Structure formats: C-alpha cells, structure tokens
Amino acid sequence: MRVTVFGTGYVGLVTGACLADVGHHVLCMDINQDKIARLRDGKIPIHEPGLEDLVRRNAGSGHLTFTTSHADAVAYSDLQIVAVGTPPDETGAADLQYVLAVAEAIGANMQSPKIVVVKSTVPVGTCDKTAECVAAALGARGSTLGFDVVSNPEFLKEGAAVADFQRPDRIIVGTNSAHARNVMAELYEPFNRNHDRMLYMATRSSELTKYAANAMLATRISFINEIANLAERLGADIEQVRRGIGSDPRIGYHFIYPGVGYGGSCFPKDVQALTRTAREVGYHAGLIEAVEAVNARQKTQLFDRIAAHFGGVDALKDKTVALWGLAFKPNTDDMREAPSRVLMEALWKAGAKVRAFDPVAGEETRRLYGEEPGFELAPDKYSALDNADALAICTEWQQFRAPDFDEMALRLRNRLIFDGRNLYAPERLRDDGWTYFSIGRAPVQPQARGKQA
Ligand SMILES: NC(=O)c1ccc[n+]([C@@H]2O[C@H](COP(=O)([O-])OP(=O)(O)OC[C@H]3O[C@@H](n4cnc5c(N)ncnc54)[C@H](O)[C@@H]3O)[C@@H](O)[C@H]2O)c1
Ligand SMILES: O=c1ccn([C@@H]2O[C@H](COP(=O)(O)OP(=O)(O)O[C@H]3O[C@H](CO)[C@@H](O)[C@H](O)[C@H]3O)[C@@H](O)[C@H]2O)c(=O)[nH]1
C-alpha cells in the first residue's frame, strides 16, 4: 500500500521505516527542512537502536522517501498518518496546532477520498476536531470529497521503538467506518500474522485508551516511589518489597522500579494533559494529580540528599559532582523532562559544578546547557570522576552496572555515591568503604578501609 506519514520524530520516522520495511511504499513529510535534508542523506536525527539501518535500507530500496511539501504528501496516498508533536501548551493541555495544521493541509490539497489516521497522542475529541478541520478546508474549496478520521494511538517506548513497533502488544483502531477498519487491517496485516493484535473500538475510547495506559504506568512508578520513601523512613528495603509485591501476578514486575521519577516526552505531558481534560469536563482527577505531584517531588530526591550530606545547600558552593547518565532513560539521547536536568539545575543554583557523562546524550545536553559555566562533559565514565566530591547516578545505562570500584575510588575525592537507580548492592559498597545513598534503602556508611567521605 501507499502511505503518507506526517512528522519524522520518534513516532513518525519509526512508523514510516517499519511500514516501508514490510513492503509498503511510504512518503514521510516534515516541515523541518533540515531534518528532511539529513534524512535524504541517510542521517538519523535521533538515537534509536536499529532505526538508522532500517531507514537506510528502505530509502535505498525506494520504499521510503521524504518530502517537505504538504501538497506532495497529500497527493501521494489515500492513507494519511498524522504523527506530529502534541507538546504541552502554557496551561499543560496538549497543543493541537500541529495536528490541526496537517488536517487543514489535507483538506486543502486532497483530490480523492482519504483516510486520516491520528497517531499522535491527542485528547479525547481531537479526531472530531480533526474531521471538522478537514471538512472546513474542503468546504472553503467547495469540495464534497469524502474522508474518514481514525484514531490509532502509538505505544512504542523510546530506546526500543523499532522493536516495539514491529512486535506490538496491541494495535488500537478507533473508528466506526467499516471501510477504514478494512484499510487499517490491511496496513497492519504484516504485524498481525501470529496472533490477532487488532483491537477495534469507538474513536473516543481509543483516544482515552492511550492516556489511560500512560497514566496507569506513571501511577505504578509514583506508587513505588511513594512506598520507597516510606520504606526508607521505616527501616525497610524497597528492593525486597519490590520483589515481594511483583511476585503476585496481579501486580507483576513491570514498571515498579523505584528511582528519581519518570521523565521523557510522554508520561509528564500526558498525565498533565489528562488532568486538564478532566477539569474541562468538571471532574477533579485527584489520583492522577497526585501521581504528578509525587513525581515532581521524586525528581528532587538526589539533590536533597546531596545537600543534606554536605551540611546544607550553602555547603555545595564550589563542590564538583560527577554525574553518570543524562538521558531520561537508557538507549536514548532524549533529554525531555529528564530527572538529570532537575538535579543539575539545582546544583548550579547552589554554586556547584557538574562533570557529566552519558553514552549518547552528551551532545544533546551540550546543546541545552553548553553556556552553563558549571557544566562540563566528560569523554568517559571514569574521567567524569576525577577529583569530584561525589558521584550521582540518574540513568541506568548498562555500562554503569558493574564498574571498577577501585578505579572509581582512585579518581573520586571521596568514596561517595548518590544512586538514583539502585544499581549496586549496598553490602558490597559498605565493605569496600563507600558511603552509598540509594532510593528506598537505608544509607550505607563505610565499615572498612579506604578514603572516607
Ligand atoms: N516519543 C514517543 O516515544 C512517543 C510514543 C508514543 C506516542 N507519542 C506521541 O506521538 C506524537 C509525536 O511524538 P514524537 O516524539 O515523535 O514527536 P517529535 O517532536 O519527535 O516529532 C514531531 C515532528 O513533527 C514535525 N511537524 C510539526 N508540524 C508538522 C506539520 N505540519 N507537518 C509535518 N510535520 C510536522 C516536527 O517538525 C517534528 O519533526 C506526540 O503526540 C507524542 O505524544 C510519542
Ligand atoms: O519501573 C519503572 C519504569 C520506568 N521508569 C521511568 O519512566 C520513564 C518512562 O519510561 P518508558 O515508559 O520506558 O519510556 P517512554 O519512551 O517514555 O515510553 C512511555 O511513553 C510512550 C509515549 O506515550 C508510550 O508509547 C510507552 O508505551 C510508554 O512506556 C523513564 O524516565 C523511566 O526511567 C521508572 O522510573 N520506573
């Protein structure tokens, strides 16, 4: 089939490349000329495992092409997938200007009936608004061409986006049109061979399903973080509690890892947008608002501990903190809403310096904070430690899981770690003379040899 995808971000580019890879012919459209120029040269603007190979292979075979022209994009196919951004506006609600701009361009340019697929995460009722927008643009031309608007939210995770798209748990399609349903079934047929992953429903249910899924996952994270904070105060160990509750299949082990709060381009914005949607219909979504509040507090955990350890915020002036992990999660260079940003900004405000290392997000961080005098980027994880007063960890990259602690002790000024991801066994660090703070576990004070904090 021929398919158009609007937006070449995490969702649009992965969607386009994966659809091309199973044999569809895909034209990806973006208003960002620079992005499209780079994509035409085989350069991927984001770090996403497997994506570069996929894009190059399918661009090479002619299945995947790129344009900056709305008119060409609309003319290319009768299946128009909208995967542009829906960032929060100043009130926290989803900003629909990009989705509606695409809808208008479709209405203004279409010469044959279309199926408009809204893949962006959009508040309930947006497919209706999209339809109104297409209809208004058609009306302005005096055209009576037909079209359907279908909700088809995306559930991929960054860092595993290609794999998630290729092996989806479910494919949600919200429509009441039999024709649109058949076309969507054909589109996804290659991803649906082994067992049926299609779930058809009403458009509004589909739109809400996306927010409900993200809010549920965010709730689990805020829940475990709340219990972690309690565990610490009660002399319990959250890692033991996590395993204890996860073993109940009704609870399960996924998304109950305590940490420094959830970040990224989705959970923070979608949880916020859902609370705004609730308010619009006169409902106070107390649970979901609490999820957001717990997360905001969790993001300050590492800074609070560092300040308390050194004797207060004023004592941090001229201290240097080594930071391992900048991205909001491993395997991505995405810094949107990353907990590391909250820590770094608080440290700079207190007059401290940060020497940071991340396997891939360094350049993106330099773009964001390159002007900040207290910021330095280290070329590798060990040189980040040189003469630093402490190490803080914000992202659980694999390469941080089993470091050489002797090497670390030689480079750091103190054997002192603030671990926001519970990467290490406290007993082992205690025996090696480290002071070790983690999340939801009692702090470890040194018992043996070595430089003391
Ligand atoms: N990032 C994720 O992991 C993820 C997962 C599931 C769903 N989503 C949702 O998918 C949507 C896209 O997210 P993303 O992370 O890919 O966004 P992104 O910011 O990475 O990319 C959006 C792209 O859309 C382009 N764009 C804006 N207006 C356009 C227009 N009129 N025509 C064509 N292109 C246009 C931008 O230039 C940009 O390249 C959002 O609604 C998001 O909530 C994201
Ligand atoms: O047990 C856990 C699991 C995750 N996180 C944090 O939660 C955030 C989000 O992680 P993850 O969900 O893996 O990444 P995203 O790429 O943001 O993916 C989420 O958001 C996407 C956009 O809507 C959805 O498509 C995905 O299904 C949904 O998992 C990150 O900061 C993680 O560190 C935790 O703190 N503890």
Coordinates of C-alpha atoms and ligand atoms in Angstrom, one line a residue:
M1 CA 0.0 0.0 0.0
R2 CA 1.0 3.6 -0.4
V3 CA 1.1 5.5 2.9
T4 CA 1.9 9.1 3.9
V5 CA 3.3 9.9 7.4
F6 CA 3.3 13.5 8.6
G7 CA 6.1 14.1 11.2
T8 CA 9.5 12.5 11.3
G9 CA 10.1 12.4 15.0
Y10 CA 10.4 9.3 17.2
V11 CA 6.9 8.1 16.2
G12 CA 6.7 9.3 12.6
L13 CA 10.1 8.1 11.5
V14 CA 9.8 4.7 13.2
T15 CA 6.3 4.2 11.8
G16 CA 7.4 5.2 8.3
A17 CA 10.5 3.0 8.3
C18 CA 8.8 -0.1 9.8
L19 CA 5.9 0.2 7.4
A20 CA 8.3 0.5 4.5
D21 CA 10.3 -2.5 5.8
V22 CA 7.3 -4.8 5.4
G23 CA 6.8 -3.7 1.8
H24 CA 4.5 -0.7 1.9
H25 CA 5.6 2.4 0.0
V26 CA 5.9 5.3 2.4
L27 CA 6.4 9.1 2.0
C28 CA 7.5 10.8 5.2
M29 CA 6.7 14.6 5.3
D30 CA 8.1 17.1 7.8
I31 CA 8.1 20.9 7.9
N32 CA 11.6 20.8 9.2
Q33 CA 13.7 21.2 6.1
D34 CA 17.0 20.5 7.8
K35 CA 15.7 17.2 9.2
I36 CA 14.4 16.1 5.8
A37 CA 17.7 17.1 4.1
R38 CA 19.6 15.0 6.6
L39 CA 17.2 12.0 6.2
R40 CA 17.7 12.1 2.5
D41 CA 21.4 11.8 3.2
G42 CA 20.7 8.8 5.3
K43 CA 21.4 10.7 8.6
I44 CA 19.1 10.0 11.5
P45 CA 18.4 13.0 13.7
I46 CA 17.8 10.9 16.9
H47 CA 19.4 8.0 18.6
E48 CA 17.2 5.0 18.4
P49 CA 18.6 1.4 18.2
G50 CA 18.1 -0.2 14.8
L51 CA 16.5 2.9 13.2
E52 CA 19.4 4.1 11.1
D53 CA 19.8 0.7 9.3
L54 CA 16.1 0.4 8.7
V55 CA 15.9 3.9 7.2
R56 CA 18.9 3.5 5.0
R57 CA 17.8 0.1 3.8
N58 CA 14.3 1.2 2.9
A59 CA 15.4 4.5 1.5
G60 CA 17.9 2.6 -0.6
S61 CA 15.2 0.3 -2.0
G62 CA 12.9 3.2 -2.8
H63 CA 10.2 2.1 -0.3
L64 CA 10.9 5.1 2.0
T65 CA 11.0 8.6 0.6
F66 CA 10.9 12.1 2.1
T67 CA 9.4 15.5 1.4
T68 CA 8.7 18.9 2.9
S69 CA 5.7 19.5 0.7
H70 CA 2.3 19.1 2.2
A71 CA 0.8 19.0 -1.3
D72 CA 3.0 16.2 -2.5
A73 CA 2.4 14.3 0.8
V74 CA -1.4 14.5 0.4
A75 CA -1.2 13.5 -3.3
Y76 CA 1.0 10.5 -2.6
S77 CA -1.5 8.2 -0.9
D78 CA -5.1 7.8 0.4
L79 CA -3.8 6.8 3.8
Q80 CA -2.5 9.8 5.7
I81 CA -0.9 9.1 9.1
V82 CA -0.5 12.1 11.4
A83 CA 2.4 11.7 13.8
V84 CA 3.3 15.3 14.6
G85 CA 4.0 16.5 18.1
T86 CA 1.4 17.4 20.7
P87 CA 3.5 19.3 23.3
P88 CA 2.0 20.9 26.4
D89 CA 0.8 24.4 26.0
E90 CA 1.3 27.0 28.8
T91 CA -1.7 25.5 30.7
G92 CA -0.4 21.9 30.5
A93 CA -3.1 20.9 27.9
A94 CA -2.0 19.2 24.7
D95 CA -1.2 21.8 22.0
L96 CA -3.1 20.7 18.9
Q97 CA -1.8 23.3 16.5
Y98 CA 0.4 20.8 14.6
V99 CA -2.2 18.1 14.3
L100 CA -4.8 20.7 13.0
A101 CA -2.3 22.2 10.6
V102 CA -1.9 18.8 9.0
A103 CA -5.7 18.3 8.9
E104 CA -6.1 21.7 7.2
A105 CA -3.3 20.8 4.7
I106 CA -5.1 17.5 3.9
G107 CA -8.4 19.2 3.4
A108 CA -6.8 22.0 1.3
N109 CA -4.9 19.6 -1.0
M110 CA -6.9 16.3 -1.3
Q111 CA -8.1 15.4 -4.8
S112 CA -9.5 11.9 -3.8
P113 CA -11.2 10.4 -0.7
K114 CA -8.7 10.0 2.3
I115 CA -8.4 8.1 5.5
V116 CA -6.8 10.4 8.1
V117 CA -5.1 8.4 10.8
V118 CA -4.4 10.3 14.0
K119 CA -1.4 8.5 15.6
S120 CA -0.2 11.5 17.7
T121 CA -1.3 11.3 21.4
V122 CA -4.4 13.6 21.4
P123 CA -7.1 14.4 24.0
V124 CA -10.5 12.8 23.6
G125 CA -12.5 14.6 21.0
T126 CA -9.5 15.5 18.8
C127 CA -10.5 13.2 16.0
D128 CA -13.8 15.1 15.8
K129 CA -11.9 18.4 15.7
T130 CA -9.6 17.0 13.0
A131 CA -12.6 16.0 11.0
E132 CA -14.1 19.5 11.4
C133 CA -10.8 21.0 10.2
V134 CA -10.6 18.8 7.1
A135 CA -14.2 19.5 6.3
A136 CA -13.8 23.3 6.7
A137 CA -10.8 23.3 4.3
L138 CA -12.7 21.2 1.8
G139 CA -15.7 23.4 2.2
A140 CA -13.6 26.5 1.5
R141 CA -12.8 24.9 -1.8
G142 CA -16.4 23.9 -2.5
S143 CA -15.3 20.3 -2.5
T144 CA -17.5 17.4 -1.3
L145 CA -14.9 14.7 -1.3
G146 CA -15.3 12.1 1.5
F147 CA -12.9 11.2 4.2
D148 CA -12.7 9.2 7.5
V149 CA -10.7 10.2 10.6
V150 CA -9.4 7.2 12.5
S151 CA -7.7 7.1 16.0
N152 CA -4.7 4.8 16.1
P153 CA -2.5 5.7 19.1
E154 CA 1.1 4.6 19.3
F155 CA 2.5 2.7 22.3
L156 CA 6.2 2.4 21.4
K157 CA 8.9 3.2 24.0
E158 CA 11.9 5.3 23.2
G159 CA 15.1 3.2 23.2
A160 CA 13.1 0.2 22.0
A161 CA 10.9 2.0 19.4
V162 CA 11.7 -0.2 16.4
A163 CA 11.2 -3.5 18.3
D164 CA 8.0 -2.2 19.9
F165 CA 6.5 -1.1 16.6
Q166 CA 7.4 -4.4 14.9
R167 CA 6.0 -6.5 17.7
P168 CA 3.2 -4.5 19.2
D169 CA 1.2 -5.9 22.2
R170 CA -1.9 -4.4 20.6
I171 CA -2.9 -2.2 17.7
I172 CA -5.8 0.0 18.7
V173 CA -8.0 1.3 16.0
G174 CA -10.8 3.7 16.8
T175 CA -13.4 4.1 14.1
N176 CA -17.0 3.4 13.2
S177 CA -16.3 3.2 9.5
A178 CA -16.2 -0.3 8.0
H179 CA -14.1 0.9 5.1
A180 CA -11.5 2.5 7.4
R181 CA -11.4 -0.6 9.5
N182 CA -10.6 -2.8 6.5
V183 CA -7.8 -0.5 5.3
M184 CA -6.3 -0.4 8.7
A185 CA -6.4 -4.2 8.9
E186 CA -4.6 -4.4 5.5
L187 CA -2.0 -1.8 6.7
Y188 CA -1.1 -3.8 9.8
E189 CA -1.6 -7.3 8.4
P190 CA 2.2 -8.0 8.3
F191 CA 2.5 -7.2 12.1
N192 CA -0.6 -9.3 12.9
R193 CA 0.3 -12.7 11.5
N194 CA 1.0 -14.8 14.5
H195 CA -1.9 -13.7 16.7
D196 CA -4.5 -11.1 16.3
R197 CA -3.3 -7.8 17.8
M198 CA -6.1 -5.6 16.4
L199 CA -8.5 -4.0 18.9
Y200 CA -11.3 -2.1 17.2
M201 CA -13.3 0.4 19.3
A202 CA -15.1 3.7 19.2
T203 CA -12.9 6.7 18.4
R204 CA -13.2 8.4 21.8
S205 CA -12.4 5.1 23.6
S206 CA -9.3 4.7 21.5
E207 CA -8.2 8.3 22.3
L208 CA -8.7 7.7 26.0
T209 CA -7.0 4.3 26.0
K210 CA -3.7 6.0 25.2
Y211 CA -3.9 8.4 28.1
A212 CA -5.2 5.7 30.4
A213 CA -2.3 3.4 29.6
N214 CA 0.3 6.1 30.2
A215 CA -1.4 7.3 33.4
M216 CA -1.6 3.7 34.7
L217 CA 2.1 3.2 34.1
A218 CA 3.0 6.5 35.6
T219 CA 0.8 5.7 38.6
R220 CA 2.8 2.5 39.2
I221 CA 6.0 4.4 39.2
S222 CA 4.8 7.1 41.5
F223 CA 3.3 4.4 43.7
I224 CA 6.6 2.5 44.1
N225 CA 8.4 5.8 44.7
E226 CA 6.0 6.7 47.4
I227 CA 6.5 3.3 49.0
A228 CA 10.3 3.7 48.6
N229 CA 10.2 6.9 50.6
L230 CA 8.2 5.2 53.2
A231 CA 10.5 2.2 53.3
E232 CA 13.4 4.4 54.0
R233 CA 11.7 6.0 56.9
L234 CA 10.5 2.6 58.3
G235 CA 13.8 0.7 58.0
A236 CA 12.6 -1.5 55.2
D237 CA 14.4 -2.2 51.8
I238 CA 12.4 -1.2 48.7
E239 CA 14.2 -3.7 46.5
Q240 CA 13.0 -6.6 48.8
V241 CA 9.5 -5.1 48.9
R242 CA 9.5 -4.7 45.1
R243 CA 10.3 -8.3 44.6
G244 CA 7.8 -9.2 47.2
I245 CA 4.9 -7.5 45.5
G246 CA 6.0 -8.2 42.0
S247 CA 5.8 -11.9 42.5
D248 CA 2.0 -11.5 42.7
P249 CA 0.9 -11.9 39.1
R250 CA -1.9 -9.5 39.6
I251 CA 0.8 -6.9 40.3
G252 CA 3.8 -8.1 38.2
Y253 CA 7.3 -6.8 38.0
H254 CA 7.0 -4.2 35.2
F255 CA 7.1 -0.5 36.0
I256 CA 7.6 -0.8 39.7
Y257 CA 11.3 0.2 39.7
P258 CA 11.9 3.0 42.1
G259 CA 14.0 5.9 41.0
V260 CA 14.4 9.6 40.6
G261 CA 11.0 10.0 38.9
Y262 CA 9.7 9.4 35.4
G263 CA 10.8 11.7 32.6
G264 CA 10.6 11.8 28.8
S265 CA 8.3 13.3 26.3
C266 CA 5.3 11.3 27.2
F267 CA 4.4 10.5 30.8
P268 CA 4.9 14.0 32.2
K269 CA 2.9 15.7 29.4
D270 CA 0.2 13.0 29.1
V271 CA -0.5 12.8 32.8
Q272 CA -0.7 16.6 32.9
A273 CA -3.0 16.7 29.8
L274 CA -5.3 14.1 31.3
T275 CA -5.8 16.2 34.4
R276 CA -6.6 19.2 32.2
T277 CA -9.1 17.2 30.2
A278 CA -10.7 16.0 33.4
R279 CA -11.1 19.6 34.6
E280 CA -12.6 20.6 31.3
V281 CA -15.5 18.2 32.0
G282 CA -15.8 19.3 35.6
Y283 CA -14.1 16.3 37.2
H284 CA -11.2 16.5 39.7
A285 CA -8.9 13.6 38.8
G286 CA -7.3 13.5 42.3
L287 CA -5.4 10.3 41.8
I288 CA -3.8 11.4 38.6
E289 CA -2.9 14.8 40.0
A290 CA -1.2 13.1 42.9
V291 CA 0.8 10.9 40.5
E292 CA 2.2 14.1 39.0
A293 CA 2.9 15.7 42.4
V294 CA 4.7 12.6 43.7
N295 CA 6.8 12.6 40.6
A296 CA 7.8 16.2 40.9
R297 CA 8.9 15.6 44.5
Q298 CA 10.8 12.5 43.5
K299 CA 12.9 14.4 41.0
T300 CA 14.4 16.5 43.8
Q301 CA 15.5 13.4 45.9
L302 CA 19.1 13.2 44.8
F303 CA 19.7 16.9 45.3
D304 CA 18.1 16.9 48.7
R305 CA 20.3 14.0 49.8
I306 CA 23.5 15.6 48.4
A307 CA 22.7 18.9 50.1
A308 CA 21.9 17.2 53.4
H309 CA 25.1 15.1 53.3
F310 CA 27.3 18.1 52.8
G311 CA 25.6 20.1 55.5
G312 CA 23.1 22.2 53.6
V313 CA 22.7 23.9 50.2
D314 CA 25.3 26.6 51.0
A315 CA 27.9 23.9 51.6
L316 CA 27.6 22.9 47.9
K317 CA 29.3 26.0 46.6
D318 CA 32.4 25.0 44.6
K319 CA 31.8 21.3 45.1
T320 CA 32.0 19.2 42.0
V321 CA 29.5 16.4 41.4
A322 CA 30.2 13.7 38.8
L323 CA 27.0 12.7 37.1
W324 CA 26.5 9.4 35.3
G325 CA 23.5 9.3 33.0
L326 CA 21.8 12.4 31.5
A327 CA 19.1 10.9 29.2
F328 CA 15.6 10.3 30.8
K329 CA 16.2 6.5 30.3
P330 CA 18.9 4.3 28.8
N331 CA 19.3 3.8 25.0
T332 CA 18.1 7.2 24.0
D333 CA 19.6 10.7 23.7
D334 CA 16.2 12.3 24.6
M335 CA 16.6 14.8 27.4
R336 CA 13.0 16.0 27.6
E337 CA 11.9 16.1 31.2
A338 CA 15.0 14.1 32.2
P339 CA 15.4 13.9 36.0
S340 CA 19.1 14.7 35.5
R341 CA 18.1 18.2 34.5
V342 CA 16.4 18.9 37.8
L343 CA 19.5 17.7 39.6
M344 CA 22.0 19.7 37.5
E345 CA 19.9 22.9 37.6
A346 CA 19.6 22.7 41.4
L347 CA 23.4 22.0 41.8
W348 CA 24.3 25.0 39.6
K349 CA 21.9 27.2 41.5
A350 CA 23.7 26.2 44.7
G351 CA 27.1 27.1 43.1
A352 CA 28.3 23.5 42.5
K353 CA 29.8 22.2 39.3
V354 CA 28.7 19.1 37.4
R355 CA 31.0 16.9 35.3
A356 CA 28.7 14.6 33.4
F357 CA 29.0 11.5 31.2
D358 CA 26.3 9.8 29.2
P359 CA 26.9 7.3 26.4
V360 CA 24.8 9.1 23.9
A361 CA 23.0 12.2 25.4
G362 CA 26.2 14.3 25.9
E363 CA 25.8 16.3 22.7
E364 CA 22.1 17.0 23.3
T365 CA 23.0 18.1 26.8
R366 CA 25.7 20.4 25.5
R367 CA 23.1 21.9 23.1
L368 CA 20.9 22.6 26.1
Y369 CA 23.4 23.7 28.7
G370 CA 26.6 24.4 26.8
E371 CA 26.6 28.0 28.1
E372 CA 26.3 27.0 31.7
P373 CA 29.7 27.7 33.4
G374 CA 29.2 24.9 36.0
F375 CA 28.7 22.3 33.2
E376 CA 31.5 20.0 31.9
L377 CA 31.1 17.0 29.7
A378 CA 33.5 14.1 30.3
P379 CA 34.6 11.8 27.5
D380 CA 34.1 8.6 29.5
K381 CA 32.6 7.5 32.8
Y382 CA 35.8 7.3 34.7
S383 CA 37.2 10.7 33.8
A384 CA 33.9 12.3 34.9
L385 CA 35.0 11.3 38.4
D386 CA 38.4 13.0 38.6
N387 CA 38.6 15.0 41.8
A388 CA 34.9 15.1 42.1
D389 CA 33.4 15.3 45.6
A390 CA 30.7 12.7 44.9
L391 CA 29.1 10.6 42.1
A392 CA 25.4 10.9 41.3
I393 CA 23.6 8.5 39.0
C394 CA 20.5 9.4 37.1
T395 CA 20.2 6.8 34.3
E396 CA 20.7 3.1 34.5
W397 CA 22.8 2.5 31.4
Q398 CA 24.3 -1.0 31.2
Q399 CA 27.8 0.2 31.4
F400 CA 27.2 1.7 34.9
R401 CA 26.0 -1.5 36.4
A402 CA 29.4 -3.2 37.1
P403 CA 32.0 -0.5 37.2
D404 CA 35.5 -0.9 38.6
F405 CA 35.1 0.4 42.1
D406 CA 38.8 0.5 42.8
E407 CA 39.3 2.8 39.7
M408 CA 36.5 4.9 40.9
A409 CA 37.9 5.3 44.4
L410 CA 41.2 6.4 42.9
R411 CA 39.6 9.1 40.9
L412 CA 37.0 10.5 43.2
R413 CA 37.9 12.7 46.1
N414 CA 35.5 10.7 48.4
R415 CA 34.1 7.2 48.3
L416 CA 30.6 8.7 48.0
I417 CA 27.7 7.7 45.7
F418 CA 24.2 9.0 45.3
D419 CA 22.4 6.4 43.2
G420 CA 19.0 7.4 41.8
R421 CA 18.5 3.9 40.1
N422 CA 19.5 1.4 42.8
L423 CA 22.3 -0.1 40.7
Y424 CA 24.5 -1.6 43.4
A425 CA 24.3 -4.0 46.3
P426 CA 24.6 -1.8 49.5
E427 CA 26.6 -4.5 51.5
R428 CA 29.3 -4.7 48.9
L429 CA 29.8 -1.0 48.9
R430 CA 29.8 -0.8 52.7
D431 CA 32.5 -3.5 52.9
D432 CA 34.6 -1.5 50.4
G433 CA 34.4 1.6 52.5
W434 CA 31.9 3.6 50.5
T435 CA 29.1 5.9 51.7
Y436 CA 26.2 5.0 49.5
F437 CA 22.8 6.6 49.2
S438 CA 20.1 4.9 47.0
I439 CA 16.3 5.1 46.8
G440 CA 14.2 3.4 49.4
R441 CA 17.1 1.7 51.1
A442 CA 18.9 2.6 54.3
P443 CA 22.0 4.7 53.5
V444 CA 25.3 2.8 53.8
Q445 CA 28.1 4.1 55.9
P446 CA 31.6 2.7 55.4
Q447 CA 32.9 0.0 57.7
A448 CA 36.2 -0.9 56.3
R449 CA 39.4 0.6 54.8
G450 CA 39.6 3.3 52.2
K451 CA 39.2 7.0 51.8
Q452 CA 36.2 8.2 53.8
A453 CA 33.6 10.7 52.6
Ligands
LIG1 N1 8.2 9.7 21.6 C1 7.5 8.7 21.9 O1 8.0 7.7 22.5 C2 6.0 8.6 21.6 C3 5.4 7.3 21.8 C4 4.0 7.2 21.5 C5 3.3 8.4 21.1 N2 3.9 9.6 21.0 C6 3.2 10.7 20.6 O2 3.4 10.8 19.1 C7 3.4 12.2 18.8 C8 4.8 12.6 18.1 O3 5.8 12.4 19.1 P1 7.3 12.4 18.7 O4 8.1 12.1 20.0 O5 7.5 11.6 17.5 O6 7.5 14.0 18.4 P2 8.8 14.8 17.8 O7 8.7 16.1 18.5 O8 10.0 13.9 18.0 O9 8.5 14.9 16.3 C9 7.4 15.6 15.7 C10 7.7 16.1 14.3 O10 6.6 16.6 13.7 C11 7.0 17.6 12.8 N3 5.9 18.5 12.4 C12 5.4 19.5 13.1 N4 4.4 20.1 12.4 C13 4.3 19.4 11.2 C14 3.5 19.5 10.0 N5 2.5 20.4 9.9 N6 3.7 18.6 9.0 C15 4.7 17.7 9.1 N7 5.5 17.6 10.2 C16 5.3 18.4 11.2 C17 8.1 18.3 13.6 O11 9.0 19.1 12.8 C18 8.8 17.1 14.2 O12 9.9 16.6 13.4 C19 3.1 13.0 20.0 O13 1.7 13.2 20.1 C20 3.6 12.1 21.1 O14 2.9 12.3 22.3 C21 5.3 9.7 21.3
LIG2 O1 9.7 0.9 36.6 C1 10.0 2.0 36.0 C2 9.8 2.2 34.6 C3 10.1 3.4 34.1 N1 10.5 4.4 34.8 C4 10.8 5.8 34.2 O2 9.7 6.1 33.4 C5 10.1 6.9 32.3 C6 9.4 6.4 31.0 O3 10.0 5.2 30.7 P1 9.4 4.3 29.5 O4 8.0 4.1 29.7 O5 10.3 3.1 29.4 O6 9.7 5.2 28.2 P2 8.9 6.1 27.2 O7 9.6 6.1 25.9 O8 8.5 7.4 27.8 O9 7.5 5.3 26.9 C7 6.3 5.6 27.5 O10 5.6 6.7 26.8 C8 5.3 6.4 25.4 C9 4.8 7.6 24.8 O11 3.4 7.8 25.1 C10 4.4 5.2 25.3 O12 4.1 4.9 24.0 C11 5.1 4.0 26.0 O13 4.2 2.9 25.9 C12 5.4 4.3 27.5 O14 6.1 3.3 28.1 C13 11.6 6.9 32.3 O15 12.1 8.1 32.9 C14 12.0 5.7 33.2 O16 13.2 5.9 33.9 C15 10.7 4.3 36.2 O17 11.2 5.2 36.9 N2 10.5 3.0 36.8

